[in-house]
Coordinates of C-alpha atoms and ligand atoms in Angstrom, one line a residue:
X1131 CA 114.2 18.6 63.0
X1132 CA 117.8 19.0 64.1
X1133 CA 118.3 21.6 61.5
X1134 CA 115.3 23.5 62.7
X1135 CA 116.7 23.3 66.2
X1136 CA 120.0 24.7 65.0
X1137 CA 118.3 27.5 63.3
X1138 CA 116.3 28.3 66.3
X1139 CA 119.4 28.3 68.4
X1140 CA 121.3 30.6 66.1
X1141 CA 118.3 33.0 66.1
X1142 CA 118.1 32.9 69.8
X1143 CA 121.8 33.6 70.3
X1144 CA 121.6 36.6 68.0
X1145 CA 118.6 37.7 69.9
X1146 CA 120.4 37.2 73.2
X1147 CA 123.5 39.2 72.1
X1148 CA 121.4 41.9 70.6
X1149 CA 119.4 42.3 73.8
X1150 CA 122.6 42.2 76.0
X1151 CA 123.9 45.1 73.9
X1152 CA 120.7 46.9 74.1
X1153 CA 120.7 46.4 77.8
X1154 CA 124.2 47.8 78.1
X1155 CA 123.2 50.9 76.1
X1156 CA 120.2 51.3 78.2
X1157 CA 122.2 51.0 81.4
X1158 CA 124.5 53.7 80.1
X1159 CA 121.6 56.0 79.1
X1160 CA 120.2 55.5 82.5
X1161 CA 123.4 56.3 84.2
X1162 CA 121.8 59.0 86.4
X1163 CA 120.0 56.4 88.5
X1164 CA 121.7 55.5 91.8
X1165 CA 123.9 52.5 91.4
X1166 CA 124.9 50.1 94.1
X1167 CA 128.4 49.2 93.1
X1168 CA 128.8 45.5 93.4
X1169 CA 131.7 44.4 95.5
X1170 CA 133.7 41.8 93.5
X1171 CA 132.2 38.4 94.1
X1172 CA 134.4 36.5 96.4
X1173 CA 132.8 33.2 95.7
X1174 CA 131.8 31.9 92.4
X1175 CA 128.0 31.6 92.1
X1176 CA 126.9 28.2 93.2
X1177 CA 124.0 26.6 91.4
X1178 CA 120.6 28.0 92.4
X1179 CA 120.4 28.6 96.2
X1180 CA 116.7 28.4 96.3
X1181 CA 116.3 25.1 94.4
X1182 CA 115.5 23.5 97.7
X1183 CA 116.1 20.0 98.8
X1184 CA 114.4 18.3 95.9
X1185 CA 116.0 15.1 96.8
X1186 CA 114.8 13.3 93.7
X1187 CA 116.1 16.1 91.4
X1188 CA 119.5 17.2 92.5
X1189 CA 120.9 19.5 89.8
X1190 CA 123.9 18.1 87.9
X1191 CA 126.7 20.1 89.4
X1192 CA 129.2 19.3 86.8
X1193 CA 127.1 20.2 83.8
X1194 CA 127.6 23.2 81.7
X1195 CA 125.7 26.3 82.7
X1196 CA 124.2 28.7 80.2
X1197 CA 126.7 31.3 79.0
X1198 CA 125.3 34.2 80.9
X1199 CA 126.1 32.7 84.3
X1200 CA 128.2 35.7 85.3
X1201 CA 125.0 37.5 85.9
X1202 CA 123.9 35.1 88.6
X1203 CA 124.3 37.0 91.9
X1204 CA 127.0 35.5 94.1
X1205 CA 125.5 36.1 97.6
X1206 CA 123.8 34.6 99.4
X1207 CA 125.5 31.3 98.9
X1208 CA 127.1 29.2 101.6
X1209 CA 130.8 29.9 101.8
X1210 CA 132.0 26.9 103.8
X1211 CA 130.8 23.9 105.7
X1212 CA 127.7 24.9 107.7
X1213 CA 128.3 25.2 111.4
X1214 CA 125.1 23.5 112.8
X1215 CA 126.3 23.9 116.4
X1216 CA 126.6 27.6 116.0
X1217 CA 123.3 27.8 114.2
X1218 CA 121.5 25.9 117.0
X1219 CA 123.1 28.1 119.7
X1220 CA 122.2 31.3 117.9
X1221 CA 118.8 30.4 116.6
X1222 CA 116.9 31.8 119.6
X1223 CA 118.0 35.2 118.4
X1224 CA 115.3 35.7 115.8
X1225 CA 114.4 39.4 116.0
X1226 CA 116.5 42.0 114.3
X1227 CA 116.0 45.7 113.9
X1228 CA 114.6 47.0 110.6
X1229 CA 117.2 49.5 109.3
X1230 CA 115.3 50.7 106.3
X1231 CA 111.5 50.7 106.3
X1232 CA 108.7 51.6 103.9
X1233 CA 106.0 52.4 106.4
X1234 CA 103.7 54.0 103.8
X1235 CA 104.0 51.2 101.2
X1236 CA 100.5 50.0 101.6
X1237 CA 98.8 53.2 102.8
X1238 CA 98.9 54.9 99.4
X1239 CA 99.7 58.1 101.2
X1240 CA 96.1 59.2 101.1
X1241 CA 95.8 58.4 97.4
X1242 CA 92.5 56.6 96.5
X1243 CA 92.6 52.8 96.6
X1244 CA 95.6 52.7 99.0
X1245 CA 95.2 49.1 99.9
X1246 CA 97.2 47.0 97.4
X1247 CA 95.6 44.0 95.7
X1248 CA 99.0 42.4 95.2
X1249 CA 102.2 43.0 97.1
X1250 CA 105.3 41.7 95.4
X1251 CA 108.1 40.9 97.7
X1252 CA 111.4 40.0 96.1
X1253 CA 114.4 38.5 98.0
X1254 CA 117.5 40.4 97.0
X1255 CA 121.0 41.2 98.1
X1256 CA 122.7 44.6 98.3
X1257 CA 125.0 43.9 95.4
X1258 CA 122.3 42.9 93.0
X1259 CA 121.1 46.4 92.0
X1260 CA 121.0 45.5 88.3
X1261 CA 118.4 42.8 88.8
X1262 CA 116.3 45.0 91.1
X1263 CA 116.3 47.6 88.4
X1264 CA 115.2 45.0 85.8
X1265 CA 112.4 43.8 88.1
X1266 CA 111.3 47.4 88.9
X1267 CA 111.0 48.3 85.3
X1268 CA 109.4 45.0 84.0
X1269 CA 107.1 42.6 85.8
X1270 CA 107.6 44.2 89.2
X1271 CA 106.4 47.7 88.2
X1272 CA 104.0 49.3 90.7
X1273 CA 100.7 50.7 89.7
X1274 CA 97.5 49.2 88.1
X1275 CA 97.7 45.9 86.3
X1276 CA 94.4 44.8 84.8
X1277 CA 92.7 47.1 87.4
X1278 CA 94.6 45.6 90.3
X1279 CA 96.8 47.8 92.5
X1280 CA 100.3 46.3 92.6
X1281 CA 103.0 47.3 95.1
X1282 CA 106.6 46.1 95.4
X1283 CA 109.3 45.7 98.1
X1284 CA 112.8 44.1 98.0
X1285 CA 113.9 42.2 101.1
X1286 CA 117.6 42.6 102.1
X1287 CA 119.9 41.9 105.0
X1288 CA 123.3 43.3 105.8
X1289 CA 125.9 42.2 103.1
X1290 CA 128.4 39.7 104.4
X1291 CA 131.6 41.3 105.3
X1292 CA 130.0 44.6 106.1
X1293 CA 129.1 43.6 109.6
X1294 CA 128.3 46.2 112.3
X1295 CA 131.4 45.5 114.3
X1296 CA 133.9 46.4 111.8
X1297 CA 137.1 46.9 113.7
X1298 CA 139.3 47.6 110.7
X1299 CA 139.1 50.9 108.8
X1300 CA 138.4 49.1 105.5
X1301 CA 135.3 47.4 106.9
X1302 CA 134.0 50.7 108.2
X1303 CA 134.5 52.3 104.8
X1304 CA 132.6 49.5 103.0
X1305 CA 129.9 49.7 105.6
X1306 CA 129.2 53.4 105.1
X1307 CA 129.4 52.8 101.4
X1308 CA 126.7 50.2 101.1
X1309 CA 124.5 51.9 103.7
X1310 CA 124.6 55.2 101.8
X1311 CA 123.9 53.4 98.5
X1312 CA 120.9 51.5 99.9
X1313 CA 119.7 54.7 101.5
X1314 CA 119.8 56.5 98.2
X1315 CA 118.2 53.6 96.4
X1316 CA 115.4 53.6 99.0
X1317 CA 114.8 57.3 98.6
X1318 CA 114.7 56.9 94.8
X1319 CA 112.4 53.9 94.6
X1320 CA 110.8 53.6 98.1
X1321 CA 110.9 49.8 97.9
X1322 CA 113.9 48.7 100.0
X1323 CA 113.4 46.8 103.3
X1324 CA 116.7 46.2 105.1
X1325 CA 117.1 44.2 108.3
X1326 CA 120.1 44.0 110.6
X1327 CA 121.0 40.3 110.0
X1328 CA 123.7 39.0 107.8
X1329 CA 122.4 38.4 104.3
X1330 CA 123.5 34.7 103.9
X1331 CA 121.9 31.7 102.4
X1332 CA 121.2 30.1 105.8
X1333 CA 119.6 33.4 107.0
X1334 CA 116.9 33.3 104.4
X1335 CA 114.6 31.9 107.1
X1336 CA 115.2 35.1 109.1
X1337 CA 114.3 37.0 106.0
X1338 CA 111.1 35.0 105.7
X1339 CA 109.9 35.6 109.3
X1340 CA 110.9 39.3 109.2
X1341 CA 109.0 39.8 106.0
X1342 CA 105.9 38.0 107.3
X1343 CA 105.9 40.2 110.4
X1344 CA 106.5 43.3 108.4
X1345 CA 103.7 42.6 105.9
X1346 CA 101.3 41.8 108.7
X1347 CA 102.2 45.1 110.5
X1348 CA 102.5 47.5 107.6
X1349 CA 100.3 45.8 105.0
X1350 CA 97.6 44.3 107.0
X1351 CA 94.8 44.7 104.4
X1352 CA 96.7 43.4 101.4
X1353 CA 94.6 41.0 99.4
X1354 CA 97.5 38.8 98.0
X1355 CA 101.2 38.6 98.4
X1356 CA 103.6 37.2 95.8
X1357 CA 107.0 36.4 97.3
X1358 CA 109.9 35.3 95.2
X1359 CA 113.5 35.6 94.1
X1360 CA 115.0 38.4 92.0
X1361 CA 115.9 36.0 89.2
X1362 CA 112.4 35.0 88.3
X1363 CA 110.1 36.2 85.6
X1364 CA 106.5 36.6 86.8
X1365 CA 103.6 37.0 84.4
X1366 CA 101.7 39.3 86.7
X1367 CA 98.7 39.3 84.4
X1368 CA 98.4 35.5 84.6
X1369 CA 98.9 35.6 88.3
X1370 CA 96.1 38.1 88.7
X1371 CA 93.8 36.0 86.6
X1372 CA 94.6 33.0 88.8
X1373 CA 93.8 35.1 91.9
X1374 CA 90.7 36.8 90.5
X1375 CA 88.2 34.2 91.7
X1376 CA 90.0 33.6 95.0
X1377 CA 88.8 35.1 98.3
X1378 CA 91.7 36.9 100.2
X1379 CA 89.9 36.1 103.4
X1380 CA 90.3 32.3 102.8
X1381 CA 93.6 30.4 103.1
X1382 CA 95.7 30.1 100.0
X1383 CA 99.3 29.4 99.4
X1384 CA 100.1 28.3 95.8
X1385 CA 103.3 27.6 94.0
X1386 CA 105.7 24.9 92.9
X1387 CA 104.8 22.4 95.6
X1388 CA 107.3 19.7 96.6
X1389 CA 106.1 16.8 98.6
X1390 CA 108.0 14.0 100.4
X1391 CA 111.3 15.6 99.8
X1392 CA 113.9 13.7 101.8
X1393 CA 116.5 15.7 103.8
X1394 CA 119.9 15.5 102.2
X1395 CA 122.3 13.5 104.5
X1396 CA 125.4 14.0 102.3
X1397 CA 127.8 16.3 104.1
X1398 CA 129.1 17.8 100.9
X1399 CA 125.7 19.1 99.9
X1400 CA 124.6 22.7 100.4
X1401 CA 121.4 21.3 101.7
X1402 CA 123.0 18.8 104.1
X1403 CA 120.8 18.4 107.2
X1404 CA 122.1 16.1 110.0
X1405 CA 119.6 13.8 111.6
X1406 CA 120.2 15.6 114.9
X1407 CA 118.7 18.7 113.3
X1408 CA 115.8 17.1 111.5
X1409 CA 115.2 13.4 112.2
X1410 CA 112.1 12.7 110.1
X1411 CA 112.6 10.9 106.8
X1412 CA 110.8 13.6 104.8
X1413 CA 110.0 17.3 104.9
X1414 CA 106.4 18.5 105.0
X1415 CA 105.0 19.7 101.7
X1416 CA 106.4 23.1 100.8
X1417 CA 106.3 25.6 98.0
X1418 CA 109.6 26.3 96.3
X1419 CA 111.0 29.6 97.5
X1420 CA 111.6 30.9 94.0
X1421 CA 108.1 32.2 93.8
X1422 CA 104.7 31.5 95.5
X1423 CA 101.6 33.4 96.2
X1424 CA 99.5 33.6 99.4
X1425 CA 96.3 35.3 100.5
X1426 CA 96.1 38.0 103.1
X1427 CA 94.4 35.6 105.5
X1428 CA 97.2 33.1 105.2
X1429 CA 99.8 35.8 105.6
X1430 CA 98.4 36.7 109.0
X1431 CA 98.0 33.1 110.1
X1432 CA 101.5 32.2 108.9
X1433 CA 103.1 35.1 110.7
X1434 CA 101.8 33.8 114.0
X1435 CA 102.5 30.2 113.2
X1436 CA 106.1 30.8 112.1
X1437 CA 106.8 32.7 115.3
X1438 CA 106.2 29.4 117.1
X1439 CA 108.3 27.2 114.8
X1440 CA 112.0 26.7 115.6
X1441 CA 114.2 28.2 112.9
X1442 CA 115.3 25.8 110.2
X1443 CA 118.1 26.8 107.9
X1444 CA 116.2 26.1 104.6
X1445 CA 113.7 28.9 104.2
X1446 CA 111.1 27.2 102.0
X1447 CA 111.1 24.0 104.1
X1448 CA 110.7 26.2 107.2
X1449 CA 107.6 27.8 105.6
X1450 CA 106.3 24.3 105.0
X1451 CA 106.8 23.6 108.7
X1452 CA 104.7 26.7 109.5
X1453 CA 102.0 25.5 107.1
X1454 CA 102.0 22.1 108.7
X1455 CA 101.4 23.7 112.0
X1456 CA 98.3 25.3 110.6
X1457 CA 97.3 22.0 108.9
X1458 CA 97.4 23.8 105.6
X1459 CA 98.6 22.1 102.4
X1460 CA 100.2 24.3 99.8
X1461 CA 98.4 24.2 96.5
X1462 CA 100.4 23.0 93.5
X1463 CA 100.1 25.2 90.4
X1464 CA 101.6 23.9 87.2
X1465 CA 102.5 27.3 85.9
X1466 CA 104.9 28.1 88.8
X1467 CA 108.2 26.8 87.5
X1468 CA 110.6 27.6 90.2
X1469 CA 112.8 24.6 89.1
X1470 CA 113.8 23.2 85.9
X1471 CA 114.4 26.1 83.6
X1472 CA 118.1 26.2 84.5
X1473 CA 118.5 22.6 83.2
X1474 CA 122.0 22.2 82.0
X1475 CA 121.3 21.5 78.4
X1476 CA 120.9 23.7 75.3
X1477 CA 117.3 23.0 74.4
X1478 CA 115.7 24.1 77.6
X1479 CA 117.8 27.2 77.5
X1480 CA 116.4 27.9 74.0
X1481 CA 113.0 27.4 75.4
X1482 CA 113.6 30.2 78.0
X1483 CA 113.9 32.6 75.0
X1484 CA 110.5 31.7 73.6
X1485 CA 108.1 34.5 74.7
X1486 CA 105.1 32.2 74.1
X1487 CA 106.6 29.8 76.7
X1488 CA 106.5 32.6 79.2
X1489 CA 103.1 33.8 78.2
X1490 CA 101.7 30.5 79.4
X1491 CA 103.5 30.5 82.8
X1492 CA 103.2 32.4 86.0
X1493 CA 106.7 32.1 87.4
X1494 CA 109.9 31.1 85.7
X1495 CA 113.1 30.8 87.7
X1496 CA 116.8 31.2 87.1
X1497 CA 117.0 34.3 84.9
X1498 CA 119.6 37.1 84.4
X1499 CA 118.7 40.7 84.4
X1500 CA 119.0 40.7 80.6
X1501 CA 116.7 37.6 80.3
X1502 CA 114.1 39.5 82.3
X1503 CA 114.4 42.5 80.1
X1504 CA 114.2 40.4 76.9
X1505 CA 111.1 38.5 78.0
X1506 CA 109.4 41.7 79.0
X1507 CA 110.1 43.4 75.7
X1508 CA 109.0 40.4 73.7
X1509 CA 105.8 39.9 75.7
X1510 CA 104.9 43.5 75.8
X1511 CA 106.2 44.7 72.4
X1512 CA 103.9 46.5 70.0
X1513 CA 102.9 43.4 68.2
X1514 CA 102.9 41.0 71.1
X1515 CA 104.5 37.6 70.7
X1516 CA 103.6 35.6 67.6
X1517 CA 102.7 32.3 69.3
X1518 CA 101.8 29.0 67.8
X1519 CA 98.8 28.7 70.2
X1520 CA 96.4 31.6 70.2
X1521 CA 95.3 30.9 73.7
X1522 CA 97.6 30.5 76.7
X1523 CA 97.5 27.0 78.0
X1524 CA 98.8 27.6 81.5
X1525 CA 97.2 24.5 83.1
X1526 CA 98.7 22.1 80.6
X1527 CA 101.6 19.8 81.6
X1528 CA 104.9 21.2 80.6
X1529 CA 107.2 19.3 78.1
X1530 CA 110.6 20.2 77.0
X1531 CA 110.0 18.9 73.5
X1532 CA 106.9 19.6 71.6
Ligands
NAG1825 C1 122.6 35.3 110.5 O1 122.7 36.6 110.9 C2 123.2 36.8 112.2 C3 123.1 38.2 112.6 O2 123.8 39.0 111.6 C4 124.6 36.2 112.2 O3 125.2 36.4 113.5 C5 124.6 34.8 111.9 O4 125.9 34.3 111.7 C6 123.9 34.6 110.5 N1 123.7 33.2 110.4 C7 124.1 32.5 109.3 C8 123.8 31.0 109.3 O5 124.6 33.0 108.4

């Protein structure tokens, strides 16, 4: 058993290195594409920002991370102790201008079948061009998937340190630099939405409400919306199968649902919430922000509901508060794995390189650009994955050891 494990690990490592190399070669070949040069990360990537306050499953901070952690995007992560006073004073300002829009995204520009069946919205940050590229060319590709029309947008704010009030010359230079790059990227791919707020971890709630408002305004007839992070792998085929029998006119919000999560009262935690900010013992049920799907009807109702809810610095909990206002309960789906894949142990890491594992899931969280590429190639290769089960078993309970 152990020997088999070791063999599998060796095989997986070889596969990983091979793919990384292939990826590098690919990136070079594709050098003509516009690149957003990543400013050097000032802070080391903290563990998953979107893992949410799963009070009963706090990730083991000291444990070893997989070897490819360099690829985890640094922003948006909190850079220091969170200033709640400032947040409370500023939170009435919740409307920011849209700097880059895609007004035709859902109109199809006169093409037949303009209204998308599925809009994919991916939270991203300016520096993370590489992951956007991976998403664009793998699971986030636009067009017809199993007959359904799929469209894609990336959701961005202003990178930290590139503020609009740059007094010093260096700041102004950086500002024009990233604006020009994002402008070029938007012209090349027509999938960038950029708002004028700082792209920070605690501003993800602003990203949420601005996206909801944007989608309601510019994509009012969309049937379903998937919203997630750039480091997820989404099996769009499985997602569409799940959605096929659902009515977009009915309420639906499905994902990795967390219930009775307790607010974290430890000051040192990234998710620390003082009682003065949230006094109740537990949060409303919410879907992990790594990836969830909602119907067009719920999109429109949520947009209105969220406009009434006071901003809360954790975006997925905030969305749970909006749902609660609508008396809606998010629907748990076992194939949405927005947590757990980045478990700090070798075996689960191996598991993330089993294409059959992905074949049975809808959303997997915590992946590098190279992982996303690898999974896509393996799942969509000429022979398809050689799996132990001939049928996907998406609904089955997940186990690390089989
Ligand atoms: C959110 O963005 C606004 C506008 O850019 C900024 O003033 C504020 O400091 C940001 N808030 C946080 C918590 O990062």
